[in-house]
Coordinates of C-alpha atoms and ligand atoms in Angstrom, one line a residue:
M24 CA 210.2 89.5 16.1
R25 CA 207.7 89.5 14.0
W26 CA 205.2 86.2 14.4
K27 CA 202.5 85.2 11.2
E28 CA 199.5 87.3 12.8
Q29 CA 197.7 83.8 13.3
V30 CA 199.9 81.8 15.3
L31 CA 199.8 83.7 17.9
V32 CA 195.9 83.5 18.4
L33 CA 196.1 79.4 18.1
Q34 CA 196.2 77.9 21.7
P35 CA 198.8 74.9 21.6
Y36 CA 197.3 71.8 22.0
Q37 CA 195.1 71.5 25.1
P38 CA 196.1 67.8 26.6
G39 CA 193.7 65.9 28.4
K40 CA 194.8 65.2 32.7
S41 CA 196.9 62.4 33.0
K42 CA 196.2 59.6 34.9
E43 CA 198.6 60.0 37.3
E44 CA 197.2 63.9 38.0
V45 CA 193.4 63.0 38.2
K46 CA 194.4 59.7 40.7
K47 CA 196.1 62.0 42.6
Q48 CA 194.3 65.2 42.7
Y49 CA 191.0 62.5 43.3
G50 CA 192.6 60.4 45.9
L51 CA 191.4 57.5 43.1
D52 CA 192.9 53.9 42.9
E53 CA 192.3 53.6 39.0
I54 CA 191.4 55.1 36.2
I55 CA 189.7 54.7 33.3
K56 CA 190.8 57.1 30.7
L57 CA 187.9 57.0 27.2
A58 CA 189.4 60.4 25.9
S59 CA 191.1 60.4 22.2
N60 CA 189.5 57.3 20.9
E61 CA 192.7 54.2 21.6
N62 CA 192.0 50.5 21.7
P63 CA 191.7 49.0 24.9
F64 CA 192.5 46.1 24.3
G65 CA 196.1 47.8 23.5
C66 CA 198.1 46.0 20.6
S67 CA 198.7 43.0 18.8
E68 CA 200.3 40.2 20.6
K69 CA 202.7 39.6 18.1
V70 CA 204.3 44.3 18.3
V71 CA 204.8 43.6 21.2
S72 CA 207.7 40.7 20.5
A73 CA 208.4 42.4 17.4
I74 CA 209.6 45.6 19.9
Q75 CA 211.5 43.3 22.8
D76 CA 213.3 41.6 20.5
F77 CA 214.4 44.5 18.4
S78 CA 218.3 44.5 17.7
G79 CA 218.7 46.6 15.3
S80 CA 221.0 49.8 16.0
Y81 CA 219.6 52.5 17.8
A82 CA 222.4 55.2 16.9
L83 CA 221.6 54.8 13.2
Y84 CA 218.6 56.9 11.5
P85 CA 215.5 55.5 10.3
D86 CA 214.7 54.3 6.6
G87 CA 213.9 57.2 5.1
Y88 CA 212.2 55.6 2.9
T89 CA 209.9 53.1 5.1
T90 CA 211.0 50.6 3.0
D91 CA 209.4 47.8 4.9
L92 CA 206.0 48.8 6.3
R93 CA 205.9 51.1 2.9
F94 CA 205.8 47.1 1.0
E95 CA 203.7 45.0 3.9
L96 CA 201.0 48.2 3.0
A97 CA 200.7 48.2 -0.5
E98 CA 200.8 45.1 -0.3
L99 CA 197.8 44.2 2.3
L100 CA 195.9 47.5 0.3
K101 CA 197.5 46.0 -3.2
V102 CA 198.6 49.6 -4.7
E103 CA 201.9 50.7 -5.4
A104 CA 204.5 51.4 -3.3
N105 CA 204.8 54.9 -4.7
Q106 CA 200.7 55.4 -3.6
L107 CA 202.2 55.8 0.1
I108 CA 203.0 58.5 2.7
F109 CA 203.9 58.4 5.7
G110 CA 203.3 60.7 8.6
N111 CA 204.5 61.0 12.5
G112 CA 200.4 60.6 13.0
S113 CA 198.5 61.0 10.6
D114 CA 198.3 64.7 12.5
E115 CA 201.5 64.9 10.6
I116 CA 200.3 64.3 7.0
I117 CA 197.5 66.5 7.7
Q118 CA 199.7 68.9 7.7
I119 CA 202.5 68.7 5.4
I120 CA 199.2 68.7 2.8
A121 CA 198.6 72.2 4.1
R122 CA 201.4 73.3 3.8
A123 CA 202.4 71.9 0.2
L124 CA 198.4 73.5 -1.0
L125 CA 197.6 76.1 1.8
R126 CA 197.9 80.2 1.6
P127 CA 197.0 83.3 1.9
G128 CA 194.5 83.7 -1.0
Y129 CA 193.1 80.7 -1.1
N130 CA 190.9 78.7 0.9
T131 CA 189.6 75.3 2.5
V132 CA 186.4 74.4 3.0
M133 CA 185.8 71.2 5.8
A134 CA 182.2 70.4 7.9
S135 CA 182.5 71.8 11.8
P136 CA 182.3 69.8 13.9
T137 CA 184.5 68.3 12.8
F138 CA 188.1 66.6 13.7
P139 CA 190.2 69.9 14.3
Q140 CA 193.5 69.6 12.7
Y141 CA 192.3 70.5 9.8
K142 CA 191.6 73.8 10.3
H143 CA 194.2 74.5 13.4
N144 CA 196.7 74.0 10.5
A145 CA 194.7 75.4 7.7
V146 CA 195.2 78.9 10.4
I147 CA 199.2 78.3 10.1
E148 CA 199.2 79.1 6.9
G149 CA 197.3 81.4 6.2
A150 CA 194.8 80.1 3.7
E151 CA 191.1 81.1 4.4
V152 CA 188.8 78.7 6.0
R153 CA 185.6 77.6 5.5
E154 CA 183.4 75.5 7.4
V155 CA 180.2 74.4 6.5
P156 CA 178.4 72.6 9.9
L157 CA 177.1 69.1 10.4
I158 CA 173.6 68.6 9.5
E159 CA 171.8 66.3 12.1
G160 CA 175.9 65.0 13.0
E161 CA 176.2 64.1 9.4
H162 CA 178.4 65.8 6.7
D163 CA 176.7 68.6 4.4
L164 CA 178.7 67.8 1.3
E165 CA 175.9 70.6 -1.0
G166 CA 176.2 73.1 1.9
M167 CA 180.5 71.8 1.2
L168 CA 180.1 72.2 -2.6
A169 CA 178.4 75.7 -2.9
A170 CA 181.0 76.8 -0.1
I171 CA 183.8 75.5 -3.2
D172 CA 184.9 78.2 -5.7
D173 CA 188.5 78.3 -7.9
K174 CA 189.9 79.7 -4.9
T175 CA 190.1 76.0 -2.9
N176 CA 192.6 74.5 -2.3
V177 CA 192.0 71.3 -0.5
V178 CA 188.2 69.8 1.1
W179 CA 188.7 67.8 3.9
V180 CA 185.9 65.2 4.4
C181 CA 186.5 62.9 7.7
S182 CA 184.6 59.7 7.8
P183 CA 183.8 58.4 10.3
N184 CA 183.4 62.0 11.4
N185 CA 185.2 62.7 14.3
P186 CA 183.2 63.9 17.4
T187 CA 180.0 62.4 16.0
G188 CA 180.8 58.8 14.4
T189 CA 178.9 59.7 11.8
Y190 CA 180.1 58.3 8.1
I191 CA 179.0 58.7 4.3
S192 CA 177.3 56.0 2.6
N193 CA 178.6 55.0 -0.8
H194 CA 175.7 57.3 -3.0
K195 CA 176.4 60.5 -1.4
L196 CA 180.3 60.2 -1.4
L197 CA 180.7 59.5 -5.5
S198 CA 178.3 62.7 -6.2
F199 CA 180.3 64.4 -3.8
L200 CA 183.4 63.7 -5.8
E201 CA 182.6 64.0 -9.4
R202 CA 181.0 67.9 -8.6
V203 CA 184.0 68.7 -6.7
P204 CA 186.6 70.6 -9.0
E205 CA 189.7 68.5 -10.0
E206 CA 192.0 72.0 -8.7
T207 CA 190.7 70.9 -5.5
L208 CA 192.3 67.6 -3.4
I209 CA 190.0 66.2 -1.5
V210 CA 190.3 64.7 2.3
L211 CA 189.1 61.5 3.0
D212 CA 190.3 61.2 6.9
E213 CA 189.7 57.7 7.5
A214 CA 191.1 56.9 11.1
Y215 CA 188.3 55.0 12.1
F216 CA 188.4 52.4 8.4
E217 CA 188.9 49.4 10.9
Y218 CA 186.4 49.6 12.8
V219 CA 183.6 50.4 9.8
V220 CA 180.9 47.7 9.3
A221 CA 178.1 49.4 7.8
D222 CA 176.7 48.3 4.4
D223 CA 176.6 50.8 2.6
Y224 CA 180.1 52.2 2.9
Y225 CA 182.5 53.0 0.4
D226 CA 185.7 51.2 -0.9
A227 CA 188.2 54.7 -0.6
V228 CA 191.6 53.1 -1.7
E229 CA 189.4 50.9 -5.2
L230 CA 188.5 55.0 -5.8
I231 CA 191.2 56.8 -6.4
E232 CA 191.8 54.8 -8.8
T233 CA 189.1 57.2 -10.3
Y234 CA 188.9 60.9 -9.0
K235 CA 192.9 62.1 -8.8
N236 CA 192.2 64.4 -6.9
L237 CA 191.8 62.3 -3.7
I238 CA 194.4 61.1 -1.1
V239 CA 192.2 59.1 2.5
L240 CA 193.9 59.7 5.4
R241 CA 194.3 56.3 8.2
T242 CA 196.4 55.3 10.9
F243 CA 198.0 53.5 13.6
S244 CA 196.7 55.0 16.0
K245 CA 193.7 53.8 17.1
I246 CA 192.4 50.5 16.5
Y247 CA 196.2 49.6 15.6
G248 CA 196.7 50.1 19.0
L249 CA 200.5 52.5 18.7
A250 CA 199.0 55.5 18.8
S251 CA 202.4 55.9 21.6
F252 CA 204.2 55.3 17.9
R253 CA 202.7 58.0 15.6
V254 CA 202.4 56.7 12.4
G255 CA 199.9 57.7 10.4
Y256 CA 199.9 57.4 6.0
G257 CA 198.4 58.5 2.9
I258 CA 196.7 56.7 0.6
S259 CA 196.5 58.5 -3.8
N260 CA 198.2 58.6 -7.1
S261 CA 201.7 58.7 -7.3
D262 CA 201.6 62.2 -9.0
I263 CA 199.1 64.1 -6.3
I264 CA 202.5 61.5 -3.8
R265 CA 205.6 62.1 -5.4
S266 CA 203.9 66.3 -5.0
L267 CA 203.5 65.6 -1.3
E268 CA 207.2 64.0 -0.5
P269 CA 209.6 66.9 -0.3
V270 CA 207.0 68.7 2.5
R271 CA 207.8 65.4 4.4
E272 CA 210.8 65.9 6.2
P273 CA 213.4 62.7 6.1
F274 CA 212.8 60.8 8.9
N275 CA 209.3 61.5 10.1
T276 CA 208.6 57.8 11.2
N277 CA 210.8 56.4 13.3
T278 CA 212.6 53.1 13.5
L279 CA 210.8 51.2 15.9
A280 CA 207.7 52.7 15.0
Q281 CA 207.8 51.4 11.1
L282 CA 209.2 47.7 13.2
A283 CA 205.3 48.1 15.0
A284 CA 202.9 49.5 12.0
K285 CA 204.7 46.8 9.8
T286 CA 204.5 43.6 12.6
A287 CA 200.3 45.6 13.3
I288 CA 200.1 44.5 10.0
Q289 CA 200.8 41.1 9.7
D290 CA 197.5 40.5 12.5
Q291 CA 194.8 41.2 10.5
E292 CA 192.5 38.5 12.5
Y293 CA 193.6 40.4 15.6
V294 CA 192.2 44.1 13.7
K295 CA 188.3 41.7 13.4
K296 CA 188.7 40.1 16.6
C297 CA 188.6 44.9 17.8
R298 CA 186.6 45.6 15.5
E299 CA 183.6 43.2 17.0
L300 CA 184.7 43.8 19.8
N301 CA 184.1 47.3 19.4
R302 CA 180.3 47.2 18.0
K303 CA 179.4 45.1 21.3
G304 CA 181.2 47.4 23.0
L305 CA 179.2 50.5 21.7
E306 CA 175.2 47.9 21.9
Q307 CA 176.2 48.7 25.6
F308 CA 176.1 52.7 25.0
Y309 CA 173.0 52.7 23.6
S310 CA 170.7 49.7 25.1
F311 CA 172.2 52.5 28.0
C312 CA 171.4 55.0 26.6
N313 CA 167.9 54.1 24.6
E314 CA 167.0 52.4 28.6
V315 CA 167.0 56.3 30.1
G316 CA 166.1 58.5 27.2
L317 CA 169.6 60.1 26.3
S318 CA 169.7 61.0 22.4
Y319 CA 173.1 59.6 20.8
S320 CA 174.1 60.5 17.0
L321 CA 175.1 55.7 15.6
S322 CA 178.8 55.4 15.8
Q323 CA 180.4 53.5 12.9
G324 CA 183.9 54.3 14.8
N325 CA 184.9 53.6 18.4
F326 CA 183.4 56.2 19.6
I327 CA 180.4 57.3 20.6
L328 CA 179.1 61.3 21.2
I329 CA 175.3 60.8 24.2
D330 CA 173.3 64.0 25.0
F331 CA 173.6 64.7 28.8
E332 CA 170.8 67.9 27.7
V333 CA 173.4 70.0 30.6
D334 CA 176.6 71.7 29.9
S335 CA 178.5 69.0 29.2
N336 CA 181.7 69.4 32.0
E337 CA 179.7 69.2 34.7
V338 CA 179.3 65.3 33.2
F339 CA 182.8 65.6 32.9
Q340 CA 183.4 66.3 36.4
Y341 CA 180.7 63.7 37.7
L342 CA 182.9 60.9 35.5
M343 CA 186.3 62.3 36.5
E344 CA 185.8 62.2 39.6
R345 CA 184.5 58.6 40.6
G346 CA 187.9 57.3 38.3
F347 CA 186.5 57.7 34.6
I348 CA 188.0 60.6 32.1
V349 CA 185.9 61.7 28.5
R350 CA 186.2 64.3 27.1
S351 CA 183.9 66.8 26.6
G352 CA 181.8 68.3 24.0
K353 CA 182.0 72.0 24.4
A354 CA 185.6 71.8 23.5
L355 CA 184.7 69.8 20.4
G356 CA 181.2 72.3 18.5
F357 CA 178.5 70.2 21.5
P358 CA 178.0 71.7 24.5
T359 CA 175.6 69.4 25.9
S360 CA 177.7 65.8 24.9
I361 CA 180.4 64.5 26.0
R362 CA 182.4 61.9 23.8
V363 CA 183.4 58.8 25.3
T364 CA 185.7 56.2 23.9
V365 CA 184.3 52.5 23.4
G366 CA 186.8 50.2 26.1
S367 CA 186.1 46.8 26.9
E368 CA 182.9 45.4 29.0
E369 CA 184.0 46.0 32.3
Q370 CA 185.2 49.7 31.4
N371 CA 181.9 49.7 29.6
N372 CA 180.1 49.0 32.7
G373 CA 181.7 50.8 35.0
V374 CA 181.2 53.5 32.9
I375 CA 178.1 53.6 32.3
E376 CA 177.6 52.7 36.0
V377 CA 178.2 56.4 37.2
M378 CA 176.5 58.2 34.0
K379 CA 172.9 55.8 36.1
E380 CA 174.5 57.7 38.9
F381 CA 174.7 60.6 37.5
L382 CA 171.3 60.6 36.1
Q383 CA 170.3 59.7 39.5
S384 CA 171.9 62.9 41.2
R385 CA 170.2 65.7 38.6
V386 CA 166.2 64.1 39.6
T387 CA 167.0 64.9 42.8
L388 CA 168.7 68.3 42.8
T389 CA 165.3 69.1 40.6
K390 CA 162.9 68.4 43.0
Ligands
PLP5 C1 192.9 60.9 15.6 C2 193.1 61.2 15.0 C3 193.8 61.4 13.6 C4 194.8 61.2 13.7 O1 195.9 60.0 14.6 P1 197.4 60.5 14.2 O2 197.7 59.2 13.1 O3 197.4 59.7 15.7 O4 197.4 61.6 14.3 C5 193.6 61.8 12.7 N1 191.5 62.1 12.9 C6 190.7 61.5 13.2 C7 189.8 61.7 12.5 C8 191.0 61.5 14.3 O5 190.3 61.2 15.2

């Protein structure tokens, strides 16, 4: 068969070990998963009720225009309904953008390390990938501008960035947006938007009015606690949305997912509560790191990257054998760090205890 060459060199997505697998392997009763930045408190009770009370038909295709969710969201964001595009997770919006704009002979610019799906999809489309290293965990926006040329079709900006948790200030973002050529689509991935508390953060939806080459991506997978339903969305001007729409599959968000997301929007109190609890959780990790002298980056997301200054797989393994699944930094471009999702207060205390034990065991070993 005549496969695209680049497809044969790509690795399929490696899912982490399941809770059940780890339980069995290490004889544990309970496993706490702090690996995928899911909401430790689940979703709003209102969503649970709405799904239980669903009385529609499973035999009918979903609403291909995502009408109810679209209007609910347009109202929340104060945009027009035709300024939104929905995906089976924002992962799918990333794929749609790549399909619509990337191809051989053109390039795309992104930070490194950042969310891996930008590169993955760009490679599939055969575009040249230009990666600009982070500087102290932050996007090097000047470096990214320098990498952009007249063949750059998409530039990806992730703020707060996964896996560092760092954000871009309003001032820095504006200065960047001003200088990106108008033929280049700027994708601003704000998967953790609802967790941000920084004073000098920007209002991305407002920026869409000024910058006609900007699309903002958000998701119901993180603070809304609906990762299993797979709903993400893009916000842009109606021209960009119209150009992307033909690339979208007609029924890409399913009926229950649309209902779940629409109901979740109606409970902004829940979002606020989760944002506040997440801040308290981050503080637990900051105190721990300060106490034991580990370096970390300040996070505006619901996760923290902690540098243990040893092979990250060792820390990962130690924690897993004691019931905590985190992400080893090795595959994320930080070979001595681990990325931990902020859990409930109790979960955070639990994983911090085991981290302390790990540090103790190292001290004993090297004595
Ligand atoms: C989790 C995440 C996504 C993907 O979210 P889905 O909507 O679940 O596909 C996109 N971008 C970043 C930076 C993420 O961390």
